[in-house]
Structures are given as structure tokens and as C-alpha cells.
Tab-separated table of C-alpha atoms and ligand atoms in Angstrom:
chain	number	residue	atom	x	y	z
A	1160	MET	CA	43.279	-19.022	-15.119
A	1161	ASN	CA	42.376	-16.060	-14.725
A	1162	VAL	CA	44.213	-13.035	-13.531
A	1163	VAL	CA	42.078	-10.428	-12.189
A	1164	PHE	CA	42.462	-6.931	-11.062
A	1165	GLU	CA	39.575	-4.727	-9.688
A	1166	ASN	CA	40.231	-1.533	-9.262
A	1167	LEU	CA	43.294	-2.362	-6.921
A	1168	SER	CA	46.041	0.482	-6.033
A	1169	ARG	CA	49.119	0.047	-4.489
A	1170	SER	CA	50.724	2.988	-2.896
A	1171	TYR	CA	54.195	2.667	-0.360
A	1172	GLY	CA	54.065	5.890	1.854
A	1173	SER	CA	52.660	9.118	0.078
A	1174	VAL	CA	54.150	6.778	-3.703
A	1175	ARG	CA	51.089	6.016	-6.383
A	1176	ALA	CA	53.292	1.873	-7.285
A	1177	LEU	CA	49.768	0.469	-9.090
A	1178	ASP	CA	46.891	2.914	-9.140
A	1179	GLY	CA	43.376	1.699	-9.658
A	1180	ILE	CA	44.533	-1.695	-11.978
A	1181	ASP	CA	41.409	-2.447	-13.492
A	1182	ILE	CA	42.782	-5.826	-16.175
A	1183	THR	CA	41.678	-9.612	-17.001
A	1184	ILE	CA	45.085	-11.982	-17.910
A	1185	GLY	CA	43.461	-15.270	-19.120
A	1186	PRO	CA	45.400	-18.418	-21.176
A	1187	GLY	CA	48.849	-17.679	-22.509
A	1188	ILE	CA	52.068	-15.779	-22.201
A	1189	THR	CA	51.526	-11.280	-21.446
A	1190	GLY	CA	54.369	-9.434	-21.473
A	1191	LEU	CA	54.139	-6.508	-19.171
A	1192	LEU	CA	56.013	-3.756	-20.236
A	1193	GLY	CA	56.793	-0.297	-18.978
A	1194	PRO	CA	59.258	1.502	-17.453
A	1195	ASN	CA	61.515	1.941	-14.170
A	1196	GLY	CA	59.056	2.519	-11.358
A	1197	ALA	CA	56.142	1.486	-13.144
A	1198	GLY	CA	54.990	-0.723	-10.689
A	1199	LYS	CA	55.645	-3.951	-13.032
A	1200	THR	CA	57.380	-6.022	-9.764
A	1201	THR	CA	54.492	-4.578	-7.482
A	1202	MET	CA	51.502	-5.733	-10.115
A	1203	LEU	CA	53.385	-9.208	-10.055
A	1204	ARG	CA	54.837	-9.243	-6.551
A	1205	ILE	CA	50.776	-8.579	-5.245
A	1206	LEU	CA	50.025	-11.199	-7.596
A	1207	ALA	CA	52.064	-14.198	-6.138
A	1208	THR	CA	50.781	-13.320	-3.199
A	1209	LEU	CA	53.781	-11.256	-0.821
A	1210	LEU	CA	52.243	-8.237	-0.706
A	1211	PRO	CA	48.690	-6.887	-0.027
A	1212	PRO	CA	47.215	-3.570	-2.385
A	1213	THR	CA	45.822	-0.636	-1.097
A	1214	SER	CA	42.468	-1.387	-2.115
A	1215	GLY	CA	40.576	-3.394	-4.272
A	1216	THR	CA	41.663	-6.806	-5.282
A	1217	ALA	CA	43.260	-9.274	-7.331
A	1218	ARG	CA	41.210	-12.917	-8.240
A	1219	LEU	CA	43.050	-15.748	-9.748
A	1220	ASP	CA	40.332	-17.838	-10.982
A	1221	GLY	CA	37.814	-17.094	-8.031
A	1222	TRP	CA	40.915	-17.096	-5.800
A	1223	SER	CA	41.288	-13.656	-4.130
A	1224	THR	CA	44.938	-12.733	-2.709
A	1225	SER	CA	43.159	-10.806	0.218
A	1226	HIS	CA	41.819	-13.880	2.081
A	1227	ASP	CA	43.841	-15.938	3.999
A	1228	ARG	CA	42.992	-19.762	2.748
A	1229	GLU	CA	42.578	-18.671	-0.708
A	1230	ARG	CA	46.158	-17.246	-1.027
A	1231	VAL	CA	46.798	-21.218	-0.001
A	1232	GLU	CA	44.968	-22.616	-3.413
A	1233	ILE	CA	47.018	-19.485	-4.773
A	1234	ARG	CA	50.678	-21.072	-3.889
A	1235	ARG	CA	49.870	-24.396	-5.065
A	1236	ARG	CA	49.103	-22.642	-8.713
A	1237	LEU	CA	51.825	-20.989	-8.474
A	1238	GLY	CA	55.699	-20.115	-9.611
A	1239	TYR	CA	57.676	-17.045	-9.490
A	1240	LEU	CA	60.889	-16.054	-10.878
A	1241	PRO	CA	61.235	-12.903	-8.662
A	1242	GLN	CA	63.495	-9.133	-9.801
A	1243	ASP	CA	65.850	-9.790	-7.039
A	1244	LEU	CA	66.469	-13.992	-6.397
A	1245	GLY	CA	66.785	-14.424	-2.668
A	1246	LEU	CA	69.256	-18.087	-3.770
A	1247	TYR	CA	70.513	-20.030	-0.666
A	1248	PRO	CA	74.513	-19.772	-1.147
A	1249	ARG	CA	75.010	-22.938	0.172
A	1250	PHE	CA	73.344	-25.129	-1.592
A	1251	THR	CA	74.212	-26.830	-4.977
A	1252	VAL	CA	71.994	-25.481	-7.478
A	1253	PHE	CA	70.032	-29.471	-7.221
A	1254	GLU	CA	69.556	-28.900	-3.486
A	1255	PHE	CA	68.208	-25.478	-4.243
A	1256	VAL	CA	65.444	-26.726	-6.883
A	1257	ASP	CA	64.553	-29.906	-4.988
A	1258	TYR	CA	63.935	-28.007	-1.215
A	1259	LEU	CA	61.780	-25.098	-3.537
A	1260	ALA	CA	59.487	-28.232	-5.422
A	1261	MET	CA	59.105	-29.219	-1.589
A	1262	LEU	CA	57.742	-26.577	-0.199
A	1263	LYS	CA	55.495	-26.861	-2.985
A	1264	GLU	CA	53.643	-30.412	-2.040
A	1265	LEU	CA	55.953	-32.130	-4.446
A	1266	HIS	CA	56.349	-34.537	-1.002
A	1267	ASP	CA	57.425	-38.227	-2.746
A	1268	PRO	CA	61.181	-38.567	-3.754
A	1269	ARG	CA	61.618	-39.963	-6.642
A	1270	GLN	CA	58.587	-38.232	-7.857
A	1271	ARG	CA	60.398	-34.947	-7.005
A	1272	HIS	CA	63.672	-35.387	-8.380
A	1273	ARG	CA	62.224	-36.093	-11.408
A	1274	ARG	CA	61.111	-32.822	-11.389
A	1275	VAL	CA	63.794	-31.145	-10.096
A	1276	ARG	CA	66.354	-33.462	-13.383
A	1277	GLU	CA	63.499	-32.704	-15.299
A	1278	ALA	CA	63.281	-28.705	-14.681
A	1279	LEU	CA	67.580	-28.473	-14.830
A	1280	GLU	CA	66.703	-29.985	-18.439
A	1281	ALA	CA	64.838	-27.455	-20.197
A	1282	VAL	CA	67.394	-24.523	-18.401
A	1283	ASP	CA	70.276	-26.627	-19.618
A	1284	LEU	CA	71.629	-26.604	-16.597
A	1285	GLN	CA	72.054	-30.276	-16.240
A	1286	ASP	CA	75.789	-29.734	-15.912
A	1287	VAL	CA	75.702	-27.723	-13.028
A	1288	ALA	CA	73.258	-29.292	-10.781
A	1289	GLY	CA	76.209	-30.341	-7.950
A	1290	ARG	CA	77.757	-27.111	-8.489
A	1291	LYS	CA	77.448	-24.560	-5.092
A	1292	ILE	CA	76.023	-21.352	-5.690
A	1293	ARG	CA	77.690	-19.169	-4.848
A	1294	THR	CA	80.092	-19.823	-7.278
A	1295	LEU	CA	77.877	-18.983	-10.411
A	1296	SER	CA	78.002	-16.149	-13.023
A	1297	GLY	CA	74.684	-13.981	-12.896
A	1298	GLY	CA	73.329	-15.396	-15.764
A	1299	ILE	CA	73.326	-19.337	-14.006
A	1300	ARG	CA	72.276	-17.893	-11.512
A	1301	ARG	CA	69.196	-16.632	-13.551
A	1302	ARG	CA	68.660	-19.673	-14.618
A	1303	VAL	CA	68.502	-21.393	-11.605
A	1304	GLY	CA	65.249	-19.298	-10.585
A	1305	ILE	CA	64.117	-20.116	-14.114
A	1306	ALA	CA	64.070	-24.081	-12.751
A	1307	GLN	CA	62.763	-23.186	-9.478
A	1308	ALA	CA	59.157	-21.303	-10.729
A	1309	ILE	CA	58.437	-23.866	-12.737
A	1310	VAL	CA	59.627	-27.686	-11.027
A	1311	ALA	CA	55.775	-27.393	-9.892
A	1312	ASP	CA	54.193	-27.264	-13.419
A	1313	PRO	CA	52.780	-24.485	-12.010
A	1314	GLN	CA	48.920	-23.521	-13.070
A	1315	LEU	CA	50.123	-19.258	-13.249
A	1316	LEU	CA	53.419	-18.453	-14.001
A	1317	LEU	CA	55.050	-15.515	-12.967
A	1318	LEU	CA	58.507	-14.615	-14.216
A	1319	ASP	CA	60.184	-10.537	-13.341
A	1320	GLU	CA	62.841	-10.074	-16.023
A	1321	PRO	CA	63.279	-13.629	-16.812
A	1322	THR	CA	65.872	-12.332	-18.821
A	1323	GLY	CA	67.881	-10.024	-17.444
A	1324	GLY	CA	71.072	-11.218	-17.954
A	1325	LEU	CA	71.031	-14.144	-20.251
A	1326	ASP	CA	73.463	-14.401	-23.308
A	1327	PRO	CA	72.154	-15.127	-26.509
A	1328	GLU	CA	72.054	-18.376	-27.088
A	1329	GLN	CA	69.845	-19.049	-23.880
A	1330	ARG	CA	67.536	-16.601	-24.355
A	1331	VAL	CA	66.215	-18.174	-27.596
A	1332	ARG	CA	66.382	-21.039	-25.525
A	1333	PHE	CA	64.026	-19.559	-22.900
A	1334	ARG	CA	61.657	-18.244	-25.482
A	1335	GLN	CA	60.691	-22.293	-26.934
A	1336	LEU	CA	60.475	-23.006	-23.543
A	1337	VAL	CA	58.178	-20.631	-22.234
A	1338	GLY	CA	56.369	-21.164	-25.423
A	1339	ARG	CA	55.807	-24.146	-25.077
A	1340	LEU	CA	54.849	-23.605	-21.305
A	1341	GLY	CA	52.417	-20.464	-21.863
A	1342	GLU	CA	50.803	-23.409	-24.738
A	1343	HIS	CA	48.308	-25.146	-21.660
A	1344	ARG	CA	49.034	-21.913	-18.996
A	1345	THR	CA	48.450	-18.797	-17.744
A	1346	VAL	CA	52.162	-16.692	-17.769
A	1347	LEU	CA	53.152	-13.753	-17.404
A	1348	LEU	CA	56.599	-11.669	-17.364
A	1349	SER	CA	57.642	-8.346	-17.254
A	1350	THR	CA	60.877	-7.484	-19.742
A	1351	HIS	CA	62.650	-4.158	-20.806
A	1352	LEU	CA	63.333	-6.248	-23.490
A	1353	VAL	CA	60.714	-5.279	-26.316
A	1354	GLU	CA	62.019	-8.915	-28.829
A	1355	ASP	CA	61.123	-10.476	-25.772
A	1356	VAL	CA	57.401	-9.563	-26.356
A	1357	SER	CA	58.046	-10.061	-30.476
A	1358	ALA	CA	59.108	-13.364	-30.256
A	1359	ILE	CA	57.238	-14.757	-27.494
A	1360	CYS	CA	53.872	-12.950	-26.616
A	1361	THR	CA	50.579	-13.185	-26.847
A	1362	SER	CA	49.456	-10.146	-25.676
A	1363	VAL	CA	51.184	-7.391	-24.010
A	1364	VAL	CA	50.522	-4.836	-21.238
A	1365	VAL	CA	52.238	-1.460	-20.841
A	1366	LEU	CA	52.781	0.025	-17.698
A	1367	TRP	CA	52.836	3.910	-16.895
A	1368	HIS	CA	52.811	5.537	-13.394
A	1369	GLY	CA	50.829	2.814	-11.459
A	1370	ARG	CA	48.450	2.767	-14.499
A	1371	VAL	CA	48.127	0.511	-17.876
A	1372	LEU	CA	48.564	3.148	-20.838
A	1373	PHE	CA	47.726	-0.100	-23.723
A	1374	GLN	CA	46.903	-4.304	-23.059
A	1375	GLY	CA	46.256	-6.293	-26.380
A	1376	ALA	CA	48.066	-7.761	-29.190
A	1377	PRO	CA	51.405	-7.079	-29.560
A	1378	ALA	CA	50.594	-6.215	-33.228
A	1379	GLU	CA	48.311	-3.612	-31.727
A	1380	LEU	CA	50.730	-2.539	-30.397
A	1381	ARG	CA	52.948	-2.149	-33.569
A	1382	LYS	CA	49.573	-0.553	-35.164
A	1383	ARG	CA	50.197	2.308	-33.438
A	1384	ALA	CA	52.996	3.552	-34.921
A	1385	GLU	CA	51.606	3.249	-37.847
A	1386	GLY	CA	52.436	6.181	-40.937
A	1387	LEU	CA	54.415	7.794	-37.811
A	1388	VAL	CA	57.795	6.501	-38.494
A	1389	TRP	CA	60.228	7.734	-40.583
A	1390	SER	CA	63.639	7.140	-42.289
A	1391	ALA	CA	65.475	10.971	-41.787
A	1392	GLN	CA	68.466	13.263	-42.658
A	1393	GLU	CA	66.914	15.855	-39.805
A	1394	ALA	CA	64.938	14.869	-36.868
A	1395	SER	CA	62.278	17.354	-36.202
A	1396	SER	CA	61.539	18.823	-32.046
A	1397	ASP	CA	58.626	17.628	-31.983
A	1398	ALA	CA	59.223	14.296	-32.961
A	1399	VAL	CA	58.242	11.461	-29.893
A	1400	ALA	CA	61.614	10.076	-30.857
A	1401	SER	CA	64.831	9.246	-32.901
A	1402	TRP	CA	67.607	7.830	-32.806
A	1403	ARG	CA	70.816	7.659	-35.923
A	1404	THR	CA	70.817	3.479	-36.893
A	1405	ASP	CA	73.707	2.087	-39.303
A	1406	ASN	CA	72.220	3.163	-42.130
A	1407	GLY	CA	74.263	6.765	-41.049
A	1408	LYS	CA	70.133	7.827	-41.334
A	1409	LEU	CA	67.901	8.349	-37.969
A	1410	ARG	CA	64.532	7.196	-37.712
A	1411	VAL	CA	62.365	9.554	-36.608
A	1412	ILE	CA	58.950	8.221	-34.581
A	1413	GLY	CA	56.519	11.176	-34.571
A	1414	ALA	CA	55.170	13.719	-37.869
A	1415	ARG	CA	56.574	13.944	-40.455
A	1416	PRO	CA	60.056	15.355	-40.246
A	1417	GLY	CA	60.381	16.609	-43.236
A	1418	PRO	CA	59.171	15.919	-47.218
A	1419	SER	CA	62.605	13.986	-47.932
A	1420	ALA	CA	61.361	11.481	-44.302
A	1421	THR	CA	60.489	7.805	-46.011
A	1422	PRO	CA	57.394	6.375	-43.811
A	1423	VAL	CA	59.678	2.940	-42.422
A	1424	GLU	CA	56.759	0.549	-40.758
A	1425	PRO	CA	56.896	0.395	-37.039
A	1426	THR	CA	58.701	-2.755	-34.857
A	1427	LEU	CA	56.844	-2.966	-31.566
A	1428	GLU	CA	59.306	-1.063	-30.019
A	1429	ASP	CA	58.483	1.976	-32.335
A	1430	GLY	CA	54.679	1.230	-30.719
A	1431	TYR	CA	55.826	1.253	-26.712
A	1432	LEU	CA	57.820	4.504	-27.552
A	1433	LEU	CA	54.747	5.827	-29.164
A	1434	VAL	CA	52.258	4.836	-26.167
A	1435	THR	CA	55.025	5.854	-23.616
A	1436	SER	CA	55.242	9.064	-25.565
A	1437	GLY	CA	53.066	10.525	-23.677
A	1438	SER	CA	52.901	12.757	-27.061
A	1439	PRO	CA	49.138	14.378	-28.171
A	1440	ILE	CA	50.338	11.882	-31.141
A	1441	ARG	CA	49.144	9.725	-29.961
V	819	ATP	N1	59.278	-1.295	-1.172
V	819	ATP	C1	58.904	-0.345	-2.006
V	819	ATP	N2	59.282	1.274	-0.969
V	819	ATP	C2	58.754	2.167	-1.411
V	819	ATP	N3	58.966	2.360	-2.585
V	819	ATP	C3	58.956	1.386	-2.917
V	819	ATP	C4	58.699	-0.366	-2.690
V	819	ATP	N4	58.800	-0.427	-3.840
V	819	ATP	C5	58.669	-0.433	-4.052
V	819	ATP	N5	58.601	1.502	-4.434
V	819	ATP	C6	58.173	2.621	-6.038
V	819	ATP	O1	56.300	1.361	-6.311
V	819	ATP	C7	57.385	2.081	-7.925
V	819	ATP	C8	57.108	0.922	-8.131
V	819	ATP	O2	58.103	-0.057	-8.419
V	819	ATP	P1	58.087	-2.090	-8.719
V	819	ATP	O3	59.177	-2.252	-8.709
V	819	ATP	O4	56.946	-2.464	-9.328
V	819	ATP	O5	58.433	-1.280	-10.437
V	819	ATP	P2	58.687	-1.683	-12.058
V	819	ATP	O6	57.829	-1.554	-12.761
V	819	ATP	O7	58.946	-3.232	-11.189
V	819	ATP	O8	60.215	-0.797	-12.315
V	819	ATP	P3	61.545	-1.735	-12.534
V	819	ATP	O9	62.114	-1.790	-14.121
V	819	ATP	O10	63.060	-0.715	-12.672
V	819	ATP	O11	62.349	-3.017	-12.166
V	819	ATP	C9	58.473	2.795	-7.740
V	819	ATP	O12	57.920	4.432	-7.406
V	819	ATP	C10	58.952	2.274	-6.384
V	819	ATP	O13	60.120	3.731	-5.897
V	820	MG	MG1	60.877	-4.657	-11.534
């Protein structure tokens, strides 16, 4: 499915959270990167049909989030993990995911229960299916949230910071799961972990102050920093960013900090830091 934003803006009072977004996002896994307040959650909530745009349109294939009947068609095809998922604390894990599956129009109980068990297995939660949600840790709750997002086999999967709070083993598991899901679906996920994007995303969108600064393949974003990353003893004052690494030297992004600096292969994070730095080098 294709997600299309056309000159879309959203304001909250005087805050312009999204400012003229014009992009198309196709099938595969797209990572939404951007600093706190960039507009990632706003963008996902608009697509999830929970928030109307102030102007412009968001469409999923032919359906617009601004039309009542078309919104229903979008909701039928949607799985959404909100950033702050309000779980029902008194439900058990199974009951909660089952309840969400019911709302997703999975009416046949046997078939629905099978889907719930599969979703719980996908996030390795089959052993806590009978536990009350209020007794679970933050990372486990996050996984319950992922399970409810995938239970009805959505064609469009929206995940707002799905890996926040997951331990490293579960992050790897999550990447495998989303990698599989993204083979035949459109997945849009926001994250602060550039590694998530390197590991699973086929495309990346960088949001900054409500605008799209970059859209393309992760390798392209990495290339933006080519020739601009150095290993050095000292940083120059005009560096975009610099930090000390485990070899005791500084990693510097920007113009060559000095004659003794040696060039280093850029990472995706270097590319991200460079495009969001607002530096004239870009
Ligand atoms: N309900 C709201 N009322 C007022 N302002 C809001 C509301 N929700 C978001 N904003 C503002 O809109 C802007 C974008 O917020 P949004 O939550 O979309 O950012 P984000 O990229 O998801 O950030 P984060 O990485 O911190 O989750 C911010 O300036 C935020 O303060
Ligand atoms: Mg957010």
C-alpha cells in the first residue's frame, strides 16, 4: 500500500508540528528519524486516523483520512502501536490482544484465538498470556503493544518507537519480525535508534521541525557524510559533532579538523547528524 502526504500541515495552537509534508511512502520498511518534537508521532497519529490535519491530505492508496467512510477502510487495514500505549491494566495479556482483535473484526472465536496465540508467539510472550497487564515490566508491555498491532495481519503497520525499552535480545527478535512483516506490507516506524534503521529499514525519512529533510535509502543517508568524518586528537570549533571513542581519539564530523586527522568510513548516524545539523557543509 502507498501512503501519500500532500502538502500536509498540522498545528497545535501556535506550534506547527508538521509543515507542508509532501511525500509518498511505498511498501517495505520505512524508518522515521528525527529529534524530540520533530513531528514523528503527529505524522503517525494522522495516518492512524486519530488526528485530522490542519491542512492538506493524508491518503492510503485511494482512501483519505479526511473522509468518514474512507477512514473506516483505512482502519480495517491498519495496525498501530502508539508511543504511549494505554493498556487496560486489569486485562490479562491474552484478553487484551483478543479484545483488540475483536475490534479489528475478527469475529470467529477459534480463528481469532489462533491469531492471538500467533501474535503472542511472534513477540515471545506465550508464557505470560495469563498474566495481568498491570504486573508486567515496561519492556514486556511494549511487546504486548507490538502483539496487538500485528494481530489482525494489517497491510499498513505504524509503530511509534517500538524498540524503546526492549532489551538487546528482544530488539534483535523484533527486527527479524518486522523484517518478515515488511516483505509484503507497508511498515512505518519511528525510532531514535539509528541502528534500527540500519538493520531493517529499506527507506528512511528524516523529519526536522515538521519538515522532511531527507527521504531515500539508508545507504544514501550514510553517503551524505562521506569525506566528512575523521579520527583526530582535537576537534575544530566548526565541527558539526565530535565525541571521544573507545580508542581514546575523537570522532569528528565536519571539515578536516587538522592535518593529522585521518578519514573514517561514515555510518548512518553520521549522515543523520550531518543532515540535521543545519550546517552549511550540507
Ligand atoms: N497535543 C499537543 N498539544 C500541543 N502541542 C503538541 C501536542 N502534541 C504534540 N505537540 C507539539 O508538536 C510538536 C511535535 O510533536 P511530536 O510528538 O509529533 O514529536 P515527535 O517527533 O514524536 O517527538 P518525540 O521524539 O519526543 O516523540 C512538538 O513541538 C510538540 O510539543
Ligand atoms: Mg513521538
